[in-house]
Amino acid sequence: MTETTMRRPDWQCKIVLIGDAGVGKTCILRRYTENAFSPSFVATIGIDFKMKMAEIGEHLIKLQIWDTAGQEKFRSITTAYYRGAKGICIVYDITDTKSFERVNMWVKNIRMWAGDETECMILGNKCDQEDLRQVTKRDGENIAREYNMSFMETSAKNDINVDEAFHHILEKIVEKNKDKLRPPIRKPEYEEIKLNEPSLEPPATAKKCC
Ligand code: GTP
């Protein structure tokens, strides 16, 4: 067992991934929690979640990440999960303009269903597919600025910025919720006791054998 799994977390927090169907939410979650990627597309039915321990500075956070279905028919189920979320990531696909244009609709949903204090981030996924790009990085940065949200381009496939994105949003969440966190448990400080190295030389008093 590693030190991280043995330690008691200082806090629990919920992050929700939202965005159109097929933009890569499940893949982002799998990359972050299992460091795995699958090229096949299996649409999420309703909602799913995974847990992960994350270290932010001295704090150990137990993260619950909810992966919502992008399909319209699941919308009434998925919006129920926005409540209580400390962070929400809106994901779009940089090779699909429609998914980017619908970021506005996802922001409206957040305003309607999530708490005011929820930290939000926009992720432009599939940035490994430069040749198929339809949305510029500048457009992504601009919309994030407009809504006062953080922004990153990611690739679940090539493992680009996935850890970084979660780390970034978690840092912001921790900063916002400092007062709710248990102080981190520090390692007990033991006095260092120096043991004398056993000497190969016979002690001065010992008689040497002829
Ligand atoms: P719903 O569950 O329907 O909402 O879809 P989703 O947003 O969870 O999409 P999912 O993660 O299932 O990915 C959809 C498709 O995009 C799959 O075929 C993935 O392999 C592919 N995909 C996901 N992320 C990437 C990426 O970073 N790069 C590339 N090239 N393909 C990706």
PDB file of C-alpha atoms and ligand atoms in Angstrom:
ATOM      1  CA  MET A   1       0.000   0.000   0.000  1.00  0.00           C
ATOM      2  CA  THR A   2       1.331   3.448  -0.864  1.00  0.00           C
ATOM      3  CA  GLU A   3       1.440   6.270   1.643  1.00  0.00           C
ATOM      4  CA  THR A   4      -1.412   8.029  -0.238  1.00  0.00           C
ATOM      5  CA  THR A   5      -3.828   5.103   0.102  1.00  0.00           C
ATOM      6  CA  MET A   6      -3.031   4.657   3.798  1.00  0.00           C
ATOM      7  CA  ARG A   7      -3.640   8.284   4.737  1.00  0.00           C
ATOM      8  CA  ARG A   8      -7.093   9.459   5.700  1.00  0.00           C
ATOM      9  CA  PRO A   9      -8.329  12.093   3.232  1.00  0.00           C
ATOM     10  CA  ASP A  10      -8.630  15.658   4.517  1.00  0.00           C
ATOM     11  CA  TRP A  11     -11.786  16.240   2.486  1.00  0.00           C
ATOM     12  CA  GLN A  12     -14.177  14.736  -0.048  1.00  0.00           C
ATOM     13  CA  CYS A  13     -15.274  16.563  -3.123  1.00  0.00           C
ATOM     14  CA  LYS A  14     -17.444  16.015  -6.166  1.00  0.00           C
ATOM     15  CA  ILE A  15     -16.609  17.052  -9.717  1.00  0.00           C
ATOM     16  CA  VAL A  16     -19.033  16.567 -12.634  1.00  0.00           C
ATOM     17  CA  LEU A  17     -18.142  16.210 -16.315  1.00  0.00           C
ATOM     18  CA  ILE A  18     -20.738  17.554 -18.750  1.00  0.00           C
ATOM     19  CA  GLY A  19     -20.852  18.218 -22.498  1.00  0.00           C
ATOM     20  CA  ASP A  20     -22.310  16.855 -25.719  1.00  0.00           C
ATOM     21  CA  ALA A  21     -22.403  13.146 -26.521  1.00  0.00           C
ATOM     22  CA  GLY A  22     -19.165  11.785 -27.917  1.00  0.00           C
ATOM     23  CA  VAL A  23     -16.848  14.656 -26.891  1.00  0.00           C
ATOM     24  CA  GLY A  24     -14.793  12.292 -24.724  1.00  0.00           C
ATOM     25  CA  LYS A  25     -16.000  12.719 -21.125  1.00  0.00           C
ATOM     26  CA  THR A  26     -15.783   9.005 -20.295  1.00  0.00           C
ATOM     27  CA  CYS A  27     -12.338   8.778 -21.896  1.00  0.00           C
ATOM     28  CA  ILE A  28     -11.081  11.774 -19.912  1.00  0.00           C
ATOM     29  CA  LEU A  29     -12.336  10.148 -16.723  1.00  0.00           C
ATOM     30  CA  ARG A  30     -10.759   6.781 -17.591  1.00  0.00           C
ATOM     31  CA  ARG A  31      -7.468   8.436 -18.509  1.00  0.00           C
ATOM     32  CA  TYR A  32      -7.399  10.281 -15.188  1.00  0.00           C
ATOM     33  CA  THR A  33      -8.462   7.411 -12.933  1.00  0.00           C
ATOM     34  CA  GLU A  34      -7.023   4.349 -14.725  1.00  0.00           C
ATOM     35  CA  ASN A  35      -4.517   5.828 -17.175  1.00  0.00           C
ATOM     36  CA  ALA A  36      -6.317   3.928 -19.929  1.00  0.00           C
ATOM     37  CA  PHE A  37      -7.942   4.805 -23.264  1.00  0.00           C
ATOM     38  CA  SER A  38     -10.342   2.910 -25.488  1.00  0.00           C
ATOM     39  CA  PRO A  39     -11.027   3.999 -29.099  1.00  0.00           C
ATOM     40  CA  SER A  40     -14.475   2.383 -29.126  1.00  0.00           C
ATOM     41  CA  PHE A  41     -17.501   4.566 -28.340  1.00  0.00           C
ATOM     42  CA  VAL A  42     -19.972   3.232 -25.792  1.00  0.00           C
ATOM     43  CA  ALA A  43     -22.456   5.981 -24.925  1.00  0.00           C
ATOM     44  CA  THR A  44     -22.920   6.569 -21.205  1.00  0.00           C
ATOM     45  CA  ILE A  45     -26.371   5.588 -19.981  1.00  0.00           C
ATOM     46  CA  GLY A  46     -27.502   8.200 -17.486  1.00  0.00           C
ATOM     47  CA  ILE A  47     -24.580   8.641 -15.155  1.00  0.00           C
ATOM     48  CA  ASP A  48     -21.504   6.868 -13.836  1.00  0.00           C
ATOM     49  CA  PHE A  49     -18.783   7.770 -11.375  1.00  0.00           C
ATOM     50  CA  LYS A  50     -15.254   6.912 -10.329  1.00  0.00           C
ATOM     51  CA  MET A  51     -13.218   7.744  -7.249  1.00  0.00           C
ATOM     52  CA  LYS A  52      -9.655   8.934  -7.017  1.00  0.00           C
ATOM     53  CA  MET A  53      -7.394  10.228  -4.293  1.00  0.00           C
ATOM     54  CA  ALA A  54      -5.670  13.429  -5.292  1.00  0.00           C
ATOM     55  CA  GLU A  55      -2.916  15.323  -3.526  1.00  0.00           C
ATOM     56  CA  ILE A  56      -3.144  19.088  -3.619  1.00  0.00           C
ATOM     57  CA  GLY A  57      -0.263  20.633  -1.722  1.00  0.00           C
ATOM     58  CA  GLU A  58      -0.355  19.038   1.728  1.00  0.00           C
ATOM     59  CA  HIS A  59      -3.980  17.977   1.344  1.00  0.00           C
ATOM     60  CA  LEU A  60      -5.252  14.552   0.381  1.00  0.00           C
ATOM     61  CA  ILE A  61      -8.639  14.861  -1.321  1.00  0.00           C
ATOM     62  CA  LYS A  62     -11.040  12.019  -1.976  1.00  0.00           C
ATOM     63  CA  LEU A  63     -12.446  12.875  -5.371  1.00  0.00           C
ATOM     64  CA  GLN A  64     -15.748  11.604  -6.649  1.00  0.00           C
ATOM     65  CA  ILE A  65     -15.970  12.285 -10.387  1.00  0.00           C
ATOM     66  CA  TRP A  66     -19.354  11.952 -12.072  1.00  0.00           C
ATOM     67  CA  ASP A  67     -19.489  11.223 -15.784  1.00  0.00           C
ATOM     68  CA  THR A  68     -22.815  12.320 -17.253  1.00  0.00           C
ATOM     69  CA  ALA A  69     -24.422  11.144 -20.487  1.00  0.00           C
ATOM     70  CA  GLY A  70     -24.334  13.811 -23.183  1.00  0.00           C
ATOM     71  CA  GLN A  71     -27.512  12.632 -24.854  1.00  0.00           C
ATOM     72  CA  GLU A  72     -30.504  14.935 -24.480  1.00  0.00           C
ATOM     73  CA  LYS A  73     -32.807  12.139 -23.274  1.00  0.00           C
ATOM     74  CA  PHE A  74     -30.802  11.804 -20.025  1.00  0.00           C
ATOM     75  CA  ARG A  75     -30.750  15.541 -19.259  1.00  0.00           C
ATOM     76  CA  SER A  76     -33.299  15.456 -16.425  1.00  0.00           C
ATOM     77  CA  ILE A  77     -31.305  12.735 -14.644  1.00  0.00           C
ATOM     78  CA  THR A  78     -27.890  14.306 -15.135  1.00  0.00           C
ATOM     79  CA  THR A  79     -28.727  17.870 -14.054  1.00  0.00           C
ATOM     80  CA  ALA A  80     -29.788  16.477 -10.658  1.00  0.00           C
ATOM     81  CA  TYR A  81     -26.120  15.649 -10.059  1.00  0.00           C
ATOM     82  CA  TYR A  82     -24.931  19.255 -10.451  1.00  0.00           C
ATOM     83  CA  ARG A  83     -26.165  20.042  -6.949  1.00  0.00           C
ATOM     84  CA  GLY A  84     -23.408  19.684  -4.400  1.00  0.00           C
ATOM     85  CA  ALA A  85     -20.688  19.608  -7.054  1.00  0.00           C
ATOM     86  CA  LYS A  86     -17.655  21.659  -6.089  1.00  0.00           C
ATOM     87  CA  GLY A  87     -16.423  21.624  -9.667  1.00  0.00           C
ATOM     88  CA  ILE A  88     -17.890  21.164 -13.138  1.00  0.00           C
ATOM     89  CA  CYS A  89     -15.922  20.622 -16.360  1.00  0.00           C
ATOM     90  CA  ILE A  90     -17.704  21.420 -19.619  1.00  0.00           C
ATOM     91  CA  VAL A  91     -16.098  19.326 -22.352  1.00  0.00           C
ATOM     92  CA  TYR A  92     -16.323  20.022 -26.089  1.00  0.00           C
ATOM     93  CA  ASP A  93     -14.590  18.356 -29.030  1.00  0.00           C
ATOM     94  CA  ILE A  94     -12.137  20.573 -30.951  1.00  0.00           C
ATOM     95  CA  THR A  95     -13.003  18.657 -34.151  1.00  0.00           C
ATOM     96  CA  ASP A  96     -16.734  19.390 -33.793  1.00  0.00           C
ATOM     97  CA  THR A  97     -17.944  23.009 -33.980  1.00  0.00           C
ATOM     98  CA  LYS A  98     -21.446  22.050 -32.836  1.00  0.00           C
ATOM     99  CA  SER A  99     -20.156  20.708 -29.538  1.00  0.00           C
ATOM    100  CA  PHE A 100     -18.321  24.020 -29.035  1.00  0.00           C
ATOM    101  CA  GLU A 101     -21.369  26.157 -29.897  1.00  0.00           C
ATOM    102  CA  ARG A 102     -23.367  24.241 -27.314  1.00  0.00           C
ATOM    103  CA  VAL A 103     -20.991  25.275 -24.512  1.00  0.00           C
ATOM    104  CA  ASN A 104     -23.353  28.268 -24.026  1.00  0.00           C
ATOM    105  CA  MET A 105     -26.238  25.892 -23.386  1.00  0.00           C
ATOM    106  CA  TRP A 106     -24.136  23.913 -20.859  1.00  0.00           C
ATOM    107  CA  VAL A 107     -23.242  27.131 -19.026  1.00  0.00           C
ATOM    108  CA  LYS A 108     -26.970  27.992 -18.802  1.00  0.00           C
ATOM    109  CA  ASN A 109     -27.582  24.530 -17.330  1.00  0.00           C
ATOM    110  CA  ILE A 110     -24.891  25.092 -14.712  1.00  0.00           C
ATOM    111  CA  ARG A 111     -26.443  28.437 -13.762  1.00  0.00           C
ATOM    112  CA  MET A 112     -29.814  26.788 -13.433  1.00  0.00           C
ATOM    113  CA  TRP A 113     -28.833  23.658 -11.502  1.00  0.00           C
ATOM    114  CA  ALA A 114     -25.472  24.116  -9.775  1.00  0.00           C
ATOM    115  CA  GLY A 115     -24.564  26.166  -6.701  1.00  0.00           C
ATOM    116  CA  ASP A 116     -23.116  29.677  -7.127  1.00  0.00           C
ATOM    117  CA  GLU A 117     -19.810  28.642  -5.618  1.00  0.00           C
ATOM    118  CA  THR A 118     -19.168  25.852  -8.136  1.00  0.00           C
ATOM    119  CA  GLU A 119     -15.774  26.174  -9.808  1.00  0.00           C
ATOM    120  CA  CYS A 120     -16.083  25.662 -13.571  1.00  0.00           C
ATOM    121  CA  MET A 121     -13.638  24.825 -16.285  1.00  0.00           C
ATOM    122  CA  ILE A 122     -13.935  24.365 -20.058  1.00  0.00           C
ATOM    123  CA  LEU A 123     -11.997  21.553 -21.753  1.00  0.00           C
ATOM    124  CA  GLY A 124     -11.442  21.358 -25.509  1.00  0.00           C
ATOM    125  CA  ASN A 125     -10.809  17.632 -25.934  1.00  0.00           C
ATOM    126  CA  LYS A 126      -9.255  15.574 -28.787  1.00  0.00           C
ATOM    127  CA  CYS A 127      -6.426  18.063 -29.336  1.00  0.00           C
ATOM    128  CA  ASP A 128      -4.379  15.169 -30.774  1.00  0.00           C
ATOM    129  CA  GLN A 129      -6.482  15.510 -33.950  1.00  0.00           C
ATOM    130  CA  GLU A 130      -4.897  18.703 -35.246  1.00  0.00           C
ATOM    131  CA  ASP A 131      -5.677  17.818 -38.881  1.00  0.00           C
ATOM    132  CA  LEU A 132      -9.415  17.625 -38.077  1.00  0.00           C
ATOM    133  CA  ARG A 133      -9.528  20.753 -35.903  1.00  0.00           C
ATOM    134  CA  GLN A 134     -12.613  22.964 -36.358  1.00  0.00           C
ATOM    135  CA  VAL A 135     -12.344  25.083 -33.207  1.00  0.00           C
ATOM    136  CA  THR A 136      -9.264  27.221 -32.642  1.00  0.00           C
ATOM    137  CA  LYS A 137      -7.575  27.315 -29.269  1.00  0.00           C
ATOM    138  CA  ARG A 138      -8.163  31.085 -29.256  1.00  0.00           C
ATOM    139  CA  ASP A 139     -11.948  30.526 -29.540  1.00  0.00           C
ATOM    140  CA  GLY A 140     -11.797  28.175 -26.560  1.00  0.00           C
ATOM    141  CA  GLU A 141      -9.802  30.673 -24.505  1.00  0.00           C
ATOM    142  CA  ASN A 142     -12.195  33.485 -25.422  1.00  0.00           C
ATOM    143  CA  ILE A 143     -15.362  31.691 -24.383  1.00  0.00           C
ATOM    144  CA  ALA A 144     -13.733  30.627 -21.104  1.00  0.00           C
ATOM    145  CA  ARG A 145     -12.713  34.242 -20.449  1.00  0.00           C
ATOM    146  CA  GLU A 146     -16.245  35.430 -21.255  1.00  0.00           C
ATOM    147  CA  TYR A 147     -17.651  33.130 -18.565  1.00  0.00           C
ATOM    148  CA  ASN A 148     -14.750  33.678 -16.167  1.00  0.00           C
ATOM    149  CA  MET A 149     -13.783  30.006 -16.278  1.00  0.00           C
ATOM    150  CA  SER A 150     -10.443  28.232 -16.649  1.00  0.00           C
ATOM    151  CA  PHE A 151      -9.600  26.584 -19.957  1.00  0.00           C
ATOM    152  CA  MET A 152      -7.356  23.817 -21.272  1.00  0.00           C
ATOM    153  CA  GLU A 153      -7.148  21.736 -24.406  1.00  0.00           C
ATOM    154  CA  THR A 154      -6.841  18.035 -23.606  1.00  0.00           C
ATOM    155  CA  SER A 155      -6.374  14.699 -25.286  1.00  0.00           C
ATOM    156  CA  ALA A 156      -7.614  11.645 -23.437  1.00  0.00           C
ATOM    157  CA  LYS A 157      -6.094   9.573 -26.233  1.00  0.00           C
ATOM    158  CA  ASN A 158      -2.557  10.946 -26.057  1.00  0.00           C
ATOM    159  CA  ASP A 159      -2.732  11.824 -22.363  1.00  0.00           C
ATOM    160  CA  ILE A 160      -2.328  15.563 -22.845  1.00  0.00           C
ATOM    161  CA  ASN A 161      -3.327  17.903 -19.989  1.00  0.00           C
ATOM    162  CA  VAL A 162      -5.765  15.452 -18.365  1.00  0.00           C
ATOM    163  CA  ASP A 163      -3.992  15.265 -14.981  1.00  0.00           C
ATOM    164  CA  GLU A 164      -3.166  18.948 -15.286  1.00  0.00           C
ATOM    165  CA  ALA A 165      -6.826  19.917 -15.841  1.00  0.00           C
ATOM    166  CA  PHE A 166      -8.039  18.011 -12.765  1.00  0.00           C
ATOM    167  CA  HIS A 167      -5.143  19.337 -10.712  1.00  0.00           C
ATOM    168  CA  HIS A 168      -5.935  22.892 -11.801  1.00  0.00           C
ATOM    169  CA  ILE A 169      -9.653  22.774 -10.976  1.00  0.00           C
ATOM    170  CA  LEU A 170      -8.912  21.021  -7.671  1.00  0.00           C
ATOM    171  CA  GLU A 171      -6.422  23.699  -6.662  1.00  0.00           C
ATOM    172  CA  LYS A 172      -9.083  26.339  -7.291  1.00  0.00           C
ATOM    173  CA  ILE A 173     -11.687  24.319  -5.360  1.00  0.00           C
ATOM    174  CA  VAL A 174      -9.320  23.819  -2.407  1.00  0.00           C
ATOM    175  CA  GLU A 175      -8.530  27.541  -2.375  1.00  0.00           C
ATOM    176  CA  LYS A 176     -12.274  28.367  -2.304  1.00  0.00           C
ATOM    177  CA  ASN A 177     -13.028  25.819   0.438  1.00  0.00           C
ATOM    178  CA  LYS A 178      -9.951  26.210   2.647  1.00  0.00           C
ATOM    179  CA  ASP A 179     -12.054  26.643   5.784  1.00  0.00           C
ATOM    180  CA  LYS A 180     -13.850  23.306   5.245  1.00  0.00           C
ATOM    181  CA  LEU A 181     -10.710  21.197   4.953  1.00  0.00           C
ATOM    182  CA  ARG A 182      -9.372  19.194   7.877  1.00  0.00           C
ATOM    183  CA  PRO A 183      -5.847  20.371   8.602  1.00  0.00           C
ATOM    184  CA  PRO A 184      -3.487  17.949   6.895  1.00  0.00           C
ATOM    185  CA  ILE A 185      -2.067  15.286   9.180  1.00  0.00           C
ATOM    186  CA  ARG A 186       1.610  15.819   9.429  1.00  0.00           C
ATOM    187  CA  LYS A 187       4.068  12.998   9.850  1.00  0.00           C
ATOM    188  CA  PRO A 188       5.235  12.740  13.473  1.00  0.00           C
ATOM    189  CA  GLU A 189       8.642  14.215  13.838  1.00  0.00           C
ATOM    190  CA  TYR A 190      10.939  11.686  15.444  1.00  0.00           C
ATOM    191  CA  GLU A 191      14.211  12.640  16.962  1.00  0.00           C
ATOM    192  CA  GLU A 192      16.907  11.278  14.792  1.00  0.00           C
ATOM    193  CA  ILE A 193      18.938   8.762  16.729  1.00  0.00           C
ATOM    194  CA  LYS A 194      22.338   8.115  15.271  1.00  0.00           C
ATOM    195  CA  LEU A 195      23.546   4.595  15.771  1.00  0.00           C
ATOM    196  CA  ASN A 196      27.257   4.164  15.654  1.00  0.00           C
ATOM    197  CA  GLU A 197      28.372   2.274  12.613  1.00  0.00           C
ATOM    198  CA  PRO A 198      29.918  -1.004  13.760  1.00  0.00           C
ATOM    199  CA  SER A 199      33.609  -0.485  13.363  1.00  0.00           C
ATOM    200  CA  LEU A 200      35.791  -3.002  11.676  1.00  0.00           C
ATOM    201  CA  GLU A 201      38.684  -1.799  13.769  1.00  0.00           C
ATOM    202  CA  PRO A 202      39.002  -3.542  17.147  1.00  0.00           C
ATOM    203  CA  PRO A 203      38.236  -1.216  20.077  1.00  0.00           C
ATOM    204  CA  ALA A 204      41.291   0.537  21.433  1.00  0.00           C
ATOM    205  CA  THR A 205      41.196  -1.544  24.607  1.00  0.00           C
ATOM    206  CA  ALA A 206      40.884  -4.866  22.882  1.00  0.00           C
ATOM    207  CA  LYS A 207      43.965  -6.903  22.785  1.00  0.00           C
ATOM    208  CA  LYS A 208      45.219  -7.824  19.399  1.00  0.00           C
ATOM    209  CA  CYS A 209      45.758 -11.439  18.797  1.00  0.00           C
ATOM    210  CA  CYS A 210      49.286 -12.471  17.866  1.00  0.00           C
TER     211      CYS A 210
HETATM  212  P1  GTP B   1     -21.425  10.172 -23.969  1.00  0.00           P
HETATM  213  O1  GTP B   1     -21.211   9.108 -22.940  1.00  0.00           O
HETATM  214  O2  GTP B   1     -22.376   9.722 -25.037  1.00  0.00           O
HETATM  215  O3  GTP B   1     -21.847  11.480 -23.401  1.00  0.00           O
HETATM  216  O4  GTP B   1     -19.995  10.406 -24.714  1.00  0.00           O
HETATM  217  P2  GTP B   1     -18.598  10.837 -24.053  1.00  0.00           P
HETATM  218  O5  GTP B   1     -18.496  12.308 -24.043  1.00  0.00           O
HETATM  219  O6  GTP B   1     -18.425  10.167 -22.736  1.00  0.00           O
HETATM  220  O7  GTP B   1     -17.561  10.279 -25.134  1.00  0.00           O
HETATM  221  P3  GTP B   1     -16.542   9.050 -24.989  1.00  0.00           P
HETATM  222  O8  GTP B   1     -15.569   9.288 -23.907  1.00  0.00           O
HETATM  223  O9  GTP B   1     -17.308   7.802 -24.925  1.00  0.00           O
HETATM  224  O10 GTP B   1     -15.740   9.178 -26.384  1.00  0.00           O
HETATM  225  C1  GTP B   1     -16.403   9.210 -27.625  1.00  0.00           C
HETATM  226  C2  GTP B   1     -15.436   8.803 -28.734  1.00  0.00           C
HETATM  227  O11 GTP B   1     -14.375   9.754 -28.835  1.00  0.00           O
HETATM  228  C3  GTP B   1     -14.763   7.436 -28.500  1.00  0.00           C
HETATM  229  O12 GTP B   1     -14.679   6.756 -29.736  1.00  0.00           O
HETATM  230  C4  GTP B   1     -13.389   7.795 -27.999  1.00  0.00           C
HETATM  231  O13 GTP B   1     -12.417   6.826 -28.292  1.00  0.00           O
HETATM  232  C5  GTP B   1     -13.113   9.113 -28.724  1.00  0.00           C
HETATM  233  N1  GTP B   1     -12.219   9.993 -27.964  1.00  0.00           N
HETATM  234  C6  GTP B   1     -12.362  10.389 -26.695  1.00  0.00           C
HETATM  235  N2  GTP B   1     -11.361  11.193 -26.317  1.00  0.00           N
HETATM  236  C7  GTP B   1     -10.555  11.306 -27.391  1.00  0.00           C
HETATM  237  C8  GTP B   1      -9.330  12.021 -27.629  1.00  0.00           C
HETATM  238  O14 GTP B   1      -8.768  12.708 -26.781  1.00  0.00           O
HETATM  239  N3  GTP B   1      -8.800  11.930 -28.888  1.00  0.00           N
HETATM  240  C9  GTP B   1      -9.379  11.176 -29.870  1.00  0.00           C
HETATM  241  N4  GTP B   1      -8.788  11.143 -31.056  1.00  0.00           N
HETATM  242  N5  GTP B   1     -10.516  10.475 -29.665  1.00  0.00           N
HETATM  243  C10 GTP B   1     -11.103  10.548 -28.441  1.00  0.00           C
END
